[in-house]
Each structure stands twice: as structure tokens, then as C-alpha cells.
Tab-separated table of C-alpha atoms and ligand atoms in Angstrom:
chain	number	residue	atom	x	y	z
A	933	MET	CA	111.121	104.485	57.020
A	934	SER	CA	113.393	101.240	56.875
A	935	THR	CA	110.633	99.124	58.776
A	936	GLN	CA	112.617	96.604	56.137
A	937	ARG	CA	114.847	95.705	59.099
A	938	THR	CA	114.431	92.375	60.921
A	939	THR	CA	113.824	92.445	64.260
A	940	ARG	CA	117.429	91.490	64.898
A	941	GLU	CA	118.925	94.676	63.375
A	942	TRP	CA	116.975	96.875	65.072
A	943	GLN	CA	117.900	95.349	68.293
A	944	ALA	CA	121.830	96.034	67.067
A	945	ALA	CA	121.115	99.426	66.135
A	946	ASP	CA	119.092	99.780	69.527
A	947	ALA	CA	122.201	98.444	71.785
A	948	ALA	CA	124.950	100.433	69.766
A	949	HIS	CA	123.134	103.821	69.786
A	950	PHE	CA	120.200	104.311	72.329
A	951	LEU	CA	120.285	104.604	76.102
A	952	HIS	CA	116.988	103.795	77.502
A	953	PRO	CA	115.286	105.492	80.648
A	954	PHE	CA	115.207	103.330	83.907
A	955	THR	CA	117.300	100.613	82.163
A	956	ASP	CA	120.371	98.476	82.820
A	957	PHE	CA	122.311	99.273	79.528
A	958	GLN	CA	123.995	95.929	79.457
A	959	ALA	CA	121.668	93.858	80.206
A	960	LEU	CA	119.051	95.249	77.767
A	961	SER	CA	121.914	94.846	75.069
A	962	ARG	CA	122.048	91.189	76.061
A	963	LYS	CA	118.474	90.297	75.505
A	964	GLY	CA	117.565	92.846	72.628
A	965	ALA	CA	114.656	95.299	73.186
A	966	ARG	CA	110.895	94.494	72.054
A	967	VAL	CA	110.521	96.370	69.325
A	968	ILE	CA	106.877	98.102	68.899
A	969	GLU	CA	105.979	98.754	65.660
A	970	ARG	CA	102.297	99.594	65.606
A	971	ALA	CA	98.807	99.872	67.836
A	972	GLU	CA	95.238	100.448	67.441
A	973	ASN	CA	92.469	100.114	70.199
A	974	ILE	CA	94.176	98.256	73.319
A	975	TYR	CA	96.465	96.715	71.186
A	976	LEU	CA	100.371	96.509	70.550
A	977	TRP	CA	102.294	94.989	67.570
A	978	ASP	CA	105.979	94.133	67.583
A	979	THR	CA	108.092	93.298	64.430
A	980	GLU	CA	107.622	89.627	65.054
A	981	GLY	CA	103.937	90.642	64.696
A	982	HIS	CA	102.918	89.412	68.269
A	983	LYS	CA	99.894	91.016	69.277
A	984	ILE	CA	99.992	92.245	72.583
A	985	LEU	CA	97.028	93.328	75.346
A	986	ASP	CA	98.366	96.748	76.561
A	987	ALA	CA	97.092	97.016	80.047
A	988	MET	CA	99.428	99.707	80.889
A	989	SER	CA	98.050	102.778	78.261
A	990	GLY	CA	101.659	102.742	77.007
A	991	LEU	CA	102.889	104.314	80.104
A	992	TRP	CA	99.755	105.674	82.010
A	993	CYS	CA	98.800	107.817	79.259
A	994	VAL	CA	96.983	106.347	76.073
A	995	ASN	CA	93.705	106.785	78.259
A	996	VAL	CA	92.110	107.290	74.840
A	997	GLY	CA	93.733	103.972	72.962
A	998	TYR	CA	95.698	103.941	70.125
A	999	GLY	CA	94.400	104.708	66.664
A	1000	GLN	CA	92.488	108.089	67.314
A	1001	GLN	CA	91.807	109.754	64.329
A	1002	ALA	CA	90.519	113.263	65.807
A	1003	LEU	CA	93.731	113.305	67.829
A	1004	VAL	CA	95.832	112.599	64.409
A	1005	ASP	CA	93.945	115.607	62.660
A	1006	ALA	CA	94.010	118.044	65.202
A	1007	ALA	CA	97.748	117.289	65.062
A	1008	THR	CA	98.028	117.423	61.520
A	1009	ALA	CA	96.132	120.881	61.003
A	1010	GLN	CA	98.261	122.379	63.956
A	1011	LEU	CA	101.354	121.674	62.130
A	1012	LYS	CA	100.133	123.156	58.788
A	1013	GLN	CA	98.790	126.117	60.265
A	1014	LEU	CA	101.321	126.943	63.200
A	1015	PRO	CA	103.807	124.214	64.209
A	1016	PHE	CA	105.178	126.869	66.676
A	1017	TYR	CA	105.066	130.035	68.644
A	1018	ASN	CA	105.997	130.501	71.814
A	1019	ALA	CA	104.128	132.188	74.539
A	1020	PHE	CA	107.030	134.442	75.933
A	1021	PHE	CA	107.528	138.263	75.846
A	1022	GLN	CA	103.386	138.811	76.053
A	1023	THR	CA	102.432	136.532	73.338
A	1024	ALA	CA	100.097	133.597	72.872
A	1025	THR	CA	98.526	131.006	70.533
A	1026	PRO	CA	94.616	130.365	70.048
A	1027	PRO	CA	95.058	126.326	70.855
A	1028	ALA	CA	97.280	127.619	74.145
A	1029	ILE	CA	94.272	129.704	75.240
A	1030	GLU	CA	91.711	127.120	74.372
A	1031	LEU	CA	92.849	124.560	76.327
A	1032	ALA	CA	93.770	126.814	79.068
A	1033	GLU	CA	89.959	128.064	78.786
A	1034	LEU	CA	88.864	124.302	78.666
A	1035	LEU	CA	91.117	122.662	81.507
A	1036	ALA	CA	89.582	125.469	83.773
A	1037	GLU	CA	86.093	123.781	82.931
A	1038	VAL	CA	86.990	120.527	83.588
A	1039	THR	CA	89.023	120.907	86.591
A	1040	PRO	CA	87.694	121.607	90.045
A	1041	PRO	CA	86.001	124.958	90.357
A	1042	GLN	CA	89.064	126.505	92.293
A	1043	PHE	CA	91.413	126.044	89.225
A	1044	LYS	CA	90.774	129.396	86.958
A	1045	HIS	CA	94.711	128.938	85.505
A	1046	VAL	CA	97.512	127.052	84.040
A	1047	PHE	CA	100.993	127.340	83.746
A	1048	PHE	CA	102.002	124.529	80.665
A	1049	SER	CA	105.313	122.699	80.673
A	1050	GLY	CA	106.318	119.721	78.395
A	1051	SER	CA	106.057	116.969	81.018
A	1052	GLY	CA	104.942	115.827	84.312
A	1053	SER	CA	108.364	116.266	85.711
A	1054	GLU	CA	108.875	119.598	84.436
A	1055	GLY	CA	105.727	120.709	85.969
A	1056	ASN	CA	106.658	119.403	89.327
A	1057	ASP	CA	109.789	121.503	88.866
A	1058	THR	CA	107.192	124.328	88.506
A	1059	VAL	CA	105.465	123.626	91.483
A	1060	VAL	CA	108.696	123.644	93.484
A	1061	ARG	CA	109.365	127.177	91.886
A	1062	MET	CA	106.019	128.352	92.234
A	1063	VAL	CA	105.391	127.255	95.855
A	1064	ARG	CA	108.504	128.685	97.074
A	1065	ARG	CA	107.789	132.100	95.065
A	1066	TYR	CA	103.996	132.017	96.402
A	1067	TRP	CA	105.481	131.888	100.210
A	1068	ASP	CA	108.252	134.614	99.598
A	1069	LEU	CA	105.576	137.197	97.681
A	1070	LEU	CA	103.703	136.844	101.138
A	1071	GLY	CA	106.877	138.035	102.963
A	1072	GLN	CA	107.453	134.253	104.331
A	1073	PRO	CA	110.565	133.295	102.548
A	1074	GLU	CA	111.431	131.019	105.538
A	1075	ARG	CA	108.710	128.782	104.360
A	1076	GLN	CA	110.849	126.324	101.785
A	1077	VAL	CA	110.076	122.724	102.957
A	1078	ILE	CA	107.926	120.557	100.739
A	1079	ILE	CA	106.840	117.402	102.133
A	1080	SER	CA	106.591	114.531	100.015
A	1081	ARG	CA	106.470	110.840	100.715
A	1082	ASP	CA	108.624	107.103	100.482
A	1083	ASN	CA	107.788	104.980	97.368
A	1084	ALA	CA	106.261	108.291	95.641
A	1085	TYR	CA	107.065	108.927	91.784
A	1086	HIS	CA	106.972	112.371	90.933
A	1087	GLY	CA	109.136	112.197	87.554
A	1088	SER	CA	113.271	112.204	86.700
A	1089	THR	CA	114.350	115.642	86.863
A	1090	MET	CA	116.543	116.969	89.878
A	1091	ALA	CA	113.043	118.757	91.468
A	1092	GLY	CA	110.895	115.368	90.367
A	1093	ALA	CA	113.131	113.103	91.504
A	1094	SER	CA	113.768	114.854	94.636
A	1095	LEU	CA	110.352	115.231	95.692
A	1096	GLY	CA	109.749	111.503	94.502
A	1097	GLY	CA	110.689	109.024	97.349
A	1098	MET	CA	112.539	106.160	95.460
A	1099	SER	CA	115.554	105.307	96.803
A	1100	GLY	CA	117.392	104.014	94.173
A	1101	MET	CA	116.870	107.478	92.592
A	1102	HIS	CA	117.562	108.999	95.272
A	1103	ALA	CA	121.203	107.171	95.378
A	1104	GLN	CA	122.240	108.521	91.932
A	1105	GLY	CA	123.458	112.268	91.835
A	1106	GLY	CA	122.922	113.088	95.170
A	1107	LEU	CA	119.491	113.508	95.886
A	1108	PRO	CA	117.195	115.086	97.360
A	1109	ILE	CA	118.019	118.292	97.058
A	1110	PRO	CA	117.729	120.773	100.277
A	1111	GLY	CA	114.345	121.764	101.264
A	1112	ILE	CA	112.904	118.278	100.407
A	1113	VAL	CA	111.528	115.757	103.230
A	1114	HIS	CA	109.661	112.462	103.285
A	1115	ILE	CA	107.408	110.816	105.582
A	1116	GLY	CA	105.906	107.275	105.311
A	1117	GLN	CA	103.222	106.255	102.903
A	1118	PRO	CA	100.021	105.159	103.179
A	1119	TYR	CA	100.768	101.121	101.987
A	1120	ARG	CA	99.025	99.089	104.568
A	1121	HIS	CA	100.746	96.019	103.595
A	1122	GLU	CA	104.333	97.466	104.992
A	1123	ASN	CA	103.201	99.830	107.375
A	1124	GLY	CA	100.181	99.059	108.887
A	1125	LYS	CA	100.376	95.773	110.165
A	1126	GLY	CA	97.863	94.895	112.632
A	1127	LEU	CA	95.721	97.865	112.097
A	1128	SER	CA	92.018	98.271	110.658
A	1129	ARG	CA	92.701	100.140	107.239
A	1130	ASP	CA	90.537	103.160	108.378
A	1131	GLU	CA	92.892	103.084	111.590
A	1132	PHE	CA	95.826	102.762	109.084
A	1133	GLY	CA	94.604	106.118	107.154
A	1134	LEU	CA	94.633	108.052	110.045
A	1135	VAL	CA	97.789	107.255	111.496
A	1136	ALA	CA	99.428	107.619	107.920
A	1137	ALA	CA	98.080	110.713	107.775
A	1138	ARG	CA	99.290	111.572	110.700
A	1139	TRP	CA	102.722	111.246	109.878
A	1140	LEU	CA	102.412	114.281	107.912
A	1141	GLU	CA	101.636	116.277	111.217
A	1142	GLU	CA	104.434	115.084	113.119
A	1143	LYS	CA	106.919	115.903	110.250
A	1144	ILE	CA	105.066	119.622	110.572
A	1145	LEU	CA	106.001	119.962	114.117
A	1146	GLU	CA	109.224	118.041	113.558
A	1147	VAL	CA	110.232	120.989	110.918
A	1148	GLY	CA	108.724	123.881	112.329
A	1149	PRO	CA	105.474	125.031	110.936
A	1150	GLU	CA	106.584	128.088	110.172
A	1151	ARG	CA	109.362	126.157	107.447
A	1152	VAL	CA	106.575	124.339	105.584
A	1153	ALA	CA	105.480	125.570	102.463
A	1154	ALA	CA	103.941	122.477	101.006
A	1155	PHE	CA	102.369	118.793	100.909
A	1156	ILE	CA	102.565	116.850	97.674
A	1157	GLY	CA	101.318	113.321	97.124
A	1158	GLU	CA	99.683	111.283	93.976
A	1159	PRO	CA	95.919	110.432	95.154
A	1160	ILE	CA	96.956	106.648	93.813
A	1161	GLN	CA	100.834	106.075	94.119
A	1162	GLY	CA	101.213	105.078	90.737
A	1163	ALA	CA	104.816	103.739	89.835
A	1164	GLY	CA	105.357	102.679	93.762
A	1165	GLY	CA	102.559	100.139	92.960
A	1166	VAL	CA	99.504	101.562	92.725
A	1167	ILE	CA	99.456	101.738	96.357
A	1168	ILE	CA	95.449	102.810	96.998
A	1169	PRO	CA	95.387	104.599	100.242
A	1170	PRO	CA	92.588	103.952	102.962
A	1171	ALA	CA	89.765	106.167	102.700
A	1172	THR	CA	90.691	108.175	105.625
A	1173	TYR	CA	93.840	109.081	104.628
A	1174	TRP	CA	92.906	111.884	102.095
A	1175	PRO	CA	90.736	113.924	104.516
A	1176	GLU	CA	93.062	113.730	107.145
A	1177	VAL	CA	95.587	115.061	105.178
A	1178	GLN	CA	93.423	117.473	104.093
A	1179	ARG	CA	92.832	118.522	107.266
A	1180	ILE	CA	96.425	118.844	108.565
A	1181	CYS	CA	97.090	120.806	105.988
A	1182	ASP	CA	94.204	123.543	106.504
A	1183	GLN	CA	95.496	123.545	110.225
A	1184	TYR	CA	98.884	124.766	109.569
A	1185	GLY	CA	98.020	126.823	106.260
A	1186	ILE	CA	100.283	125.061	104.426
A	1187	LEU	CA	99.561	123.983	100.351
A	1188	LEU	CA	98.116	120.653	99.007
A	1189	VAL	CA	99.488	119.678	95.982
A	1190	SER	CA	97.889	116.797	94.366
A	1191	ASP	CA	100.206	115.167	91.157
A	1192	GLU	CA	97.864	114.387	89.161
A	1193	VAL	CA	99.795	113.027	86.149
A	1194	ILE	CA	98.405	109.388	86.331
A	1195	CYS	CA	95.288	110.257	88.444
A	1196	GLY	CA	94.042	112.661	85.894
A	1197	PHE	CA	91.931	112.790	83.469
A	1198	GLY	CA	89.548	110.189	84.389
A	1199	ARG	CA	91.576	107.439	85.372
A	1200	THR	CA	90.005	107.033	88.462
A	1201	GLY	CA	86.437	107.275	87.541
A	1202	ARG	CA	86.585	111.135	87.790
A	1203	TRP	CA	88.119	113.827	86.147
A	1204	PHE	CA	90.738	114.072	88.778
A	1205	GLY	CA	91.876	111.782	91.661
A	1206	CYS	CA	91.487	114.694	94.080
A	1207	GLU	CA	87.637	114.095	93.658
A	1208	THR	CA	87.781	110.352	94.470
A	1209	MET	CA	89.641	111.407	97.557
A	1210	GLY	CA	87.845	113.902	98.321
A	1211	THR	CA	90.858	116.928	98.954
A	1212	LYS	CA	90.838	120.797	97.290
A	1213	PRO	CA	94.638	120.828	96.243
A	1214	ASP	CA	96.029	124.774	95.558
A	1215	LEU	CA	98.295	123.213	92.866
A	1216	MET	CA	97.653	120.200	90.669
A	1217	THR	CA	100.594	118.905	88.068
A	1218	PHE	CA	99.318	116.873	85.223
A	1219	ALA	CA	100.953	115.547	81.918
A	1220	LYS	CA	100.261	111.861	80.315
A	1221	GLY	CA	96.723	111.494	80.178
A	1222	VAL	CA	95.799	115.404	79.112
A	1223	THR	CA	96.944	114.197	75.446
A	1224	SER	CA	96.489	110.564	75.922
A	1225	GLY	CA	100.112	110.412	75.442
A	1226	TYR	CA	100.305	111.162	71.576
A	1227	ILE	CA	102.235	114.012	72.104
A	1228	PRO	CA	104.489	115.360	75.265
A	1229	LEU	CA	102.199	118.230	77.167
A	1230	GLY	CA	102.238	118.675	80.959
A	1231	GLY	CA	101.558	121.641	83.668
A	1232	VAL	CA	100.260	122.896	86.809
A	1233	MET	CA	96.709	123.913	87.744
A	1234	VAL	CA	96.967	126.595	89.920
A	1235	GLY	CA	94.422	127.748	92.236
A	1236	GLU	CA	92.690	130.805	93.032
A	1237	ARG	CA	94.570	130.846	96.413
A	1238	VAL	CA	98.440	130.535	94.852
A	1239	ALA	CA	97.173	132.707	91.481
A	1240	LYS	CA	95.695	135.314	93.120
A	1241	VAL	CA	98.934	136.364	95.119
A	1242	LEU	CA	101.001	135.502	91.805
A	1243	ILE	CA	99.229	137.847	89.827
A	1244	GLU	CA	98.681	140.795	92.197
A	1245	LYS	CA	101.642	140.749	94.369
A	1246	GLY	CA	103.995	139.059	91.195
A	1247	GLY	CA	106.169	140.991	89.520
A	1248	GLU	CA	108.048	138.968	86.849
A	1249	PHE	CA	107.716	134.936	87.845
A	1250	ALA	CA	111.533	133.973	85.872
A	1251	HIS	CA	110.257	130.611	84.825
A	1252	GLY	CA	109.129	129.152	82.070
A	1253	TYR	CA	109.877	126.799	79.257
A	1254	THR	CA	110.216	126.970	75.673
A	1255	TYR	CA	107.682	124.427	74.803
A	1256	SER	CA	104.779	126.075	77.707
A	1257	GLY	CA	101.802	126.043	75.539
A	1258	HIS	CA	103.197	124.215	72.352
A	1259	PRO	CA	100.349	124.731	69.982
A	1260	VAL	CA	100.364	121.641	68.643
A	1261	ALA	CA	100.625	119.771	71.825
A	1262	CYS	CA	97.675	122.037	72.989
A	1263	ALA	CA	95.440	121.181	69.773
A	1264	VAL	CA	96.071	117.872	70.717
A	1265	ALA	CA	94.913	117.868	74.406
A	1266	LEU	CA	91.801	119.609	73.107
A	1267	ALA	CA	90.622	116.860	71.198
A	1268	ASN	CA	91.705	114.756	73.258
A	1269	ILE	CA	89.298	116.189	75.911
A	1270	LYS	CA	86.902	116.880	73.312
A	1271	LEU	CA	86.803	112.723	72.761
A	1272	MET	CA	86.572	111.902	76.241
A	1273	ARG	CA	83.879	114.092	76.803
A	1274	GLU	CA	81.960	112.582	73.359
A	1275	LEU	CA	82.810	109.019	74.305
A	1276	LYS	CA	81.538	109.470	78.005
A	1277	LEU	CA	85.212	108.045	79.154
A	1278	VAL	CA	84.858	109.365	82.542
A	1279	GLU	CA	81.239	107.984	82.778
A	1280	HIS	CA	82.513	104.997	81.709
A	1281	VAL	CA	84.869	104.507	84.190
A	1282	ARG	CA	83.019	105.399	87.017
A	1283	ASP	CA	79.706	103.484	85.811
A	1284	ASP	CA	81.034	100.598	83.627
A	1285	VAL	CA	84.300	99.513	83.198
A	1286	GLY	CA	85.613	100.430	86.952
A	1287	PRO	CA	83.095	98.470	88.871
A	1288	TYR	CA	83.193	95.649	86.522
A	1289	LEU	CA	86.987	95.255	86.712
A	1290	ALA	CA	86.836	95.795	90.633
A	1291	SER	CA	84.468	92.460	90.871
A	1292	GLN	CA	86.962	90.534	88.354
A	1293	PHE	CA	89.766	91.164	90.661
A	1294	ALA	CA	88.340	90.405	93.875
A	1295	THR	CA	87.842	86.724	92.131
A	1296	LEU	CA	91.634	86.830	91.827
A	1297	ARG	CA	92.191	86.717	95.848
A	1298	ASP	CA	91.300	83.047	95.312
A	1299	HIS	CA	94.513	82.340	93.780
A	1300	PRO	CA	97.342	80.830	95.612
A	1301	LEU	CA	99.574	83.146	94.697
A	1302	VAL	CA	97.309	86.381	95.838
A	1303	ALA	CA	97.509	87.593	98.911
A	1304	ASP	CA	95.976	91.163	97.921
A	1305	ALA	CA	93.945	92.252	94.435
A	1306	GLU	CA	92.476	95.661	94.597
A	1307	THR	CA	91.783	98.735	92.432
A	1308	CYS	CA	90.117	102.261	91.614
A	1309	GLY	CA	88.907	103.222	88.684
A	1310	LEU	CA	90.846	101.452	86.268
A	1311	MET	CA	93.926	101.089	87.909
A	1312	GLY	CA	95.242	97.637	89.843
A	1313	ALA	CA	97.408	95.831	91.803
A	1314	ILE	CA	97.871	92.329	92.552
A	1315	LEU	CA	100.106	91.309	95.764
A	1316	LEU	CA	101.916	88.287	95.069
A	1317	ALA	CA	102.910	86.500	98.434
A	1318	LYS	CA	104.638	83.454	99.515
A	1319	ASP	CA	101.860	82.833	102.219
A	1320	LYS	CA	98.980	84.481	101.268
A	1321	ALA	CA	97.420	84.173	104.440
A	1322	THR	CA	100.041	85.491	106.349
A	1323	GLY	CA	101.428	87.625	103.884
A	1324	THR	CA	104.788	86.414	103.896
A	1325	PRO	CA	106.692	87.862	100.615
A	1326	PHE	CA	108.904	85.663	98.742
A	1327	PRO	CA	112.427	86.472	99.245
A	1328	GLU	CA	113.424	89.039	97.356
A	1329	SER	CA	116.349	87.178	95.344
A	1330	LEU	CA	113.522	85.250	93.420
A	1331	GLU	CA	112.016	88.778	91.809
A	1332	ILE	CA	108.988	86.934	91.496
A	1333	GLY	CA	107.175	89.713	90.185
A	1334	MET	CA	109.787	89.654	87.277
A	1335	VAL	CA	108.895	85.764	86.817
A	1336	CYS	CA	105.288	86.784	86.209
A	1337	ARG	CA	106.225	89.416	83.977
A	1338	GLY	CA	108.276	87.612	81.821
A	1339	HIS	CA	105.393	85.186	81.603
A	1340	CYS	CA	102.866	88.320	80.659
A	1341	PHE	CA	105.355	89.165	77.878
A	1342	ARG	CA	105.776	85.580	76.141
A	1343	GLU	CA	101.739	85.511	76.815
A	1344	GLY	CA	100.880	88.699	75.079
A	1345	LEU	CA	99.794	90.735	78.098
A	1346	ILE	CA	101.476	94.392	79.187
A	1347	MET	CA	101.161	94.016	82.873
A	1348	ARG	CA	103.826	95.794	84.938
A	1349	ALA	CA	105.965	94.543	87.818
A	1350	VAL	CA	106.754	96.712	91.087
A	1351	GLY	CA	108.227	94.384	93.463
A	1352	ASP	CA	105.696	92.098	94.303
A	1353	ARG	CA	102.861	93.795	92.700
A	1354	MET	CA	101.747	93.365	89.698
A	1355	ILE	CA	100.008	96.299	88.282
A	1356	ILE	CA	97.707	97.138	85.557
A	1357	ALA	CA	96.098	100.660	84.407
A	1358	PRO	CA	94.175	99.808	80.637
A	1359	PRO	CA	93.165	102.480	78.129
A	1360	LEU	CA	89.980	103.911	79.600
A	1361	VAL	CA	88.013	102.887	76.399
A	1362	ILE	CA	88.793	99.564	77.562
A	1363	THR	CA	85.309	97.014	77.082
A	1364	ARG	CA	83.926	94.458	79.563
A	1365	ALA	CA	84.336	91.486	76.670
A	1366	GLN	CA	88.336	93.158	76.728
A	1367	ILE	CA	88.695	92.709	80.718
A	1368	ASP	CA	87.283	89.166	80.360
A	1369	GLU	CA	90.268	89.015	77.715
A	1370	MET	CA	92.376	90.691	79.909
A	1371	MET	CA	91.952	88.558	83.093
A	1372	GLY	CA	92.178	85.826	81.398
A	1373	LEU	CA	95.740	86.557	80.570
A	1374	ILE	CA	95.910	87.761	84.068
A	1375	ARG	CA	95.234	84.219	85.473
A	1376	ARG	CA	97.204	82.136	83.011
A	1377	CYS	CA	100.247	84.477	83.759
A	1378	LEU	CA	99.513	83.931	87.190
A	1379	ASP	CA	99.013	80.105	87.029
A	1380	LEU	CA	102.576	79.915	85.238
A	1381	THR	CA	104.048	82.103	87.975
A	1382	LEU	CA	102.626	79.509	90.626
A	1383	ALA	CA	104.100	76.188	88.339
A	1384	ASP	CA	107.183	77.607	88.268
A	1385	ALA	CA	107.182	78.663	91.871
A	1386	LYS	CA	105.870	74.991	92.602
A	1387	ALA	CA	109.011	73.322	90.318
A	1388	GLY	CA	111.521	75.738	92.159
A	1389	GLY	CA	110.175	74.815	95.757
A	1390	TRP	CA	109.403	78.590	96.905
A	1391	LEU	CA	106.262	77.786	98.475
A	1392	SER	CA	105.632	77.195	102.004
B	377	PLP	C1	104.784	109.717	84.975
B	377	PLP	C2	104.964	110.767	86.230
B	377	PLP	C3	105.744	112.163	86.598
B	377	PLP	C4	106.979	112.517	85.497
B	377	PLP	O1	105.849	112.870	84.120
B	377	PLP	P1	106.942	112.804	83.082
B	377	PLP	O2	106.264	113.187	81.883
B	377	PLP	O3	107.703	111.381	82.785
B	377	PLP	O4	107.953	114.105	83.212
B	377	PLP	C5	105.196	112.567	87.674
B	377	PLP	N1	104.661	112.308	88.594
B	377	PLP	C6	103.482	111.428	88.167
B	377	PLP	C7	102.333	110.879	89.427
B	377	PLP	C8	103.943	110.529	87.024
B	377	PLP	O5	103.676	109.212	87.081
């Protein structure tokens, strides 16, 4: 490999040939990409030799941290033994079978079956196909409509982006596809002014019931949601929200789909976000943390209610991917889940670093720029505001989040900006001492942003 190249050379080749995802191509080629060259534990190094604390776990996925030899060994051994075989035409491979078995063990008891995909987006495409197939097989083909939420993120394929509620994505390419509708998100700073947390949770859940009645209950197939919206800005719903959503789904007999691509595999301090939120979903999308991002893999856990119909009434389900159950990806997932158990990572988040992060985030509320700071497990969000007492936001044109993110980049911290929310989701292996280090960096970046705001006269 030509690691001899200078950063400038990398950036020139990158700008010349590589169209990055979710990127303004011209802006990137003017600035030059930051080229990440290696990583260990929770730290990255770029081609300039800068050490960076990765408080986003890559892209919400490197839960066991970088450099875990057990995952490397599992991939290497499987690549030598059998690098690929498919699962079409009544064939299987040992790693895919073993992973299906292990997933049935670590997921909630209603899940005994899995359908594998290559990513979270593909998993959600499978959800759309499977949900509609389920109602077809039950003789209710008019049940087609899937209800989702504004500002949800369910991936970037046609179905994934349609399920998602990102207006910027819908504006490109004629989305959403037919049969997908959206309700408001349970974000109290935007939609719940004047209500208590718990009151707002019930109000937001009942938007689902209103939409079901508007569409017609006999036409609604399913509701899909992330337990905590990730890419939407780490929106942690009130505790009253999900139980009420569950009650409404039960009342109208519609399927509940939990998109666990971020919340799954320990992120919230339980194995799956639905366990933290108290729901019993019929389908569960996963990806990211299933392999800690070391290799792509996704899928859908299929609850017994749906599996029984697909299996017993089914015939052929005309759907699948070349890489459904890829043996190398499955071998890495097996090693990843076994390592999570060995290290007791879920307990580590639930009992130790999760509560510790919460206590540290609470101290950020004293900061002049911070209107709110909250966490769930190892996800956290800081809301920046012009006037913290009233929650008055900065004008959008100031892009206050991007200003803060710029400081993070320069100070050696990966923290993401979603509008005026600064968000983190560090690797689950993070220690208390590393949380202290991260909090030091976060405070420093908030102070630098505050200094900019003062100098620019942006504060009230
Ligand atoms: C990342 C993400 C997806 C899409 O996963 P990809 O592997 O990028 O296709 C879907 N849902 C949620 C909640 C995600 O965070």
C-alpha cells in the first residue's frame, strides 16, 4: 500500500475520484478530506499524525473499539476456510447458521428467526417487503401503509430514505415512495413546548393514533421507529412515549418495527433499545454494532407472529441479497457478540460508564451555551442555544453546531453536529478515565464556541 503519500496527495486523489456519501463534493474538494490512517481502542490517527478521540464510534458502530484481535482472527480464519457461499437455493454456511442461533439467544424472546442483509438500509428494505407480504398472506392486501416519523433515519436506499423522515433526502429523487407516511417526532424542544416531559410523551404517541384513524386502520400495516433517533440528533423520547405507542399498535393490530441499527447491541445499556424503552416489537432491524463495523452486515429479526405466517402460509418469499448471511461477516459478528459477552460490555454500559456519563453530562447544563444535555446509555446530546433560559436558538445561518464541530476537529475530538445539537456515541469499551478526557475536550470546545459567540456578538 502506498501509505508513503503525503496528505495533500491523498486529498488530491480523493477529490479527483471519490464521491463521498452525504457530502457537498465541491466544498470537500476545496477543503480536502481528513484522511484517517489507523486506530486503536477509542482513538484515531490521521495522516498528519494527529490523535483524535472518536466519540462517535466511527459511525455509531465500533462498539468494541478498534484493534480487537478476536474479530480480525475470525475474519482471517473464515476467509481461508470459505470466503463466500450464498444462502439461496437451499444452501447454508456454518457461520450464518451459528449467528442466527446466537441472535435468537441475545434478542428478546419473541425472536427466533433472522433474515440477513448487507446493511441497515437493506434491512429496512426487507422490512417493507416483509410487512406487506405478511398482510398479503393473511388476506389483507390493502394493509400497505407504513407509518414513520419526521426526522427519523432509516437508511439511504429508496425504501430506507422513504421510511426516514429527513426532508432534505425526500427533496432529492421523488421520495417518499407510495404507502409511507410520517407523524411528528417526540422532540420536546421543538414539538412539546409548555408540556411536562411525561405529558408530551403521551401527546406525541397519540399522533400515531390520529394518523391511523386518518389513513384508516384497515390500511395500516406497521409503525417503524428508532427507540432513540440517532442521526436525527439523539432525540431521547419521554419515558411515557414508547409504552403508549405499543398500546396503540396493539389496539389496532398493526406491526411494531424497532429500528435497532444504532440502539441494538448494548448502546442503551440493554442488549436492545426496545428493552430499555419497554416495547415488544414484531420486527427489529439491526446492522452497525452487530459486527462493531469491522465488516458490513445487517438484517431483520423476525418475531414469531410474522415468522409463523411467512413459514406456514408462505410459499417462496421472492426477496434476498447475494450477501444475505455472508460467511465472513457472520463469523465476525459471532466473534463480536462473544467478545461483548466476555467483556460484559452491556453491563459495563448499564451499571458503570452509562450512569457515569449521565452524571458528567448533567454538569454541562451550567455552561452558558447549553440549554439541555442528556444521555441514555452511551448516547448523548447537548443542545446549544442563544438564550439558555428561554431556549431561544441561534439563527440557523450561524450554523452554531458546525462552528463547535470545527473546534472539535482541531482539538482532536470527533463529536457530531445535527443542527444545534452536538451528539456523541462513544465506543462501549470507553472507561471512566476516558470519559473524563472526553468531557475535558467537550468543555474546551464549548468554551471556544462561546468565545466565538461573544466575539461575533451572537449572544443576547
Ligand atoms: C445507519 C442507520 C441505518 C442505515 O444503515 P446503513 O448500514 O448505513 O445502510 C438505518 N437505521 C438507522 C437507525 C441507522 O442509524
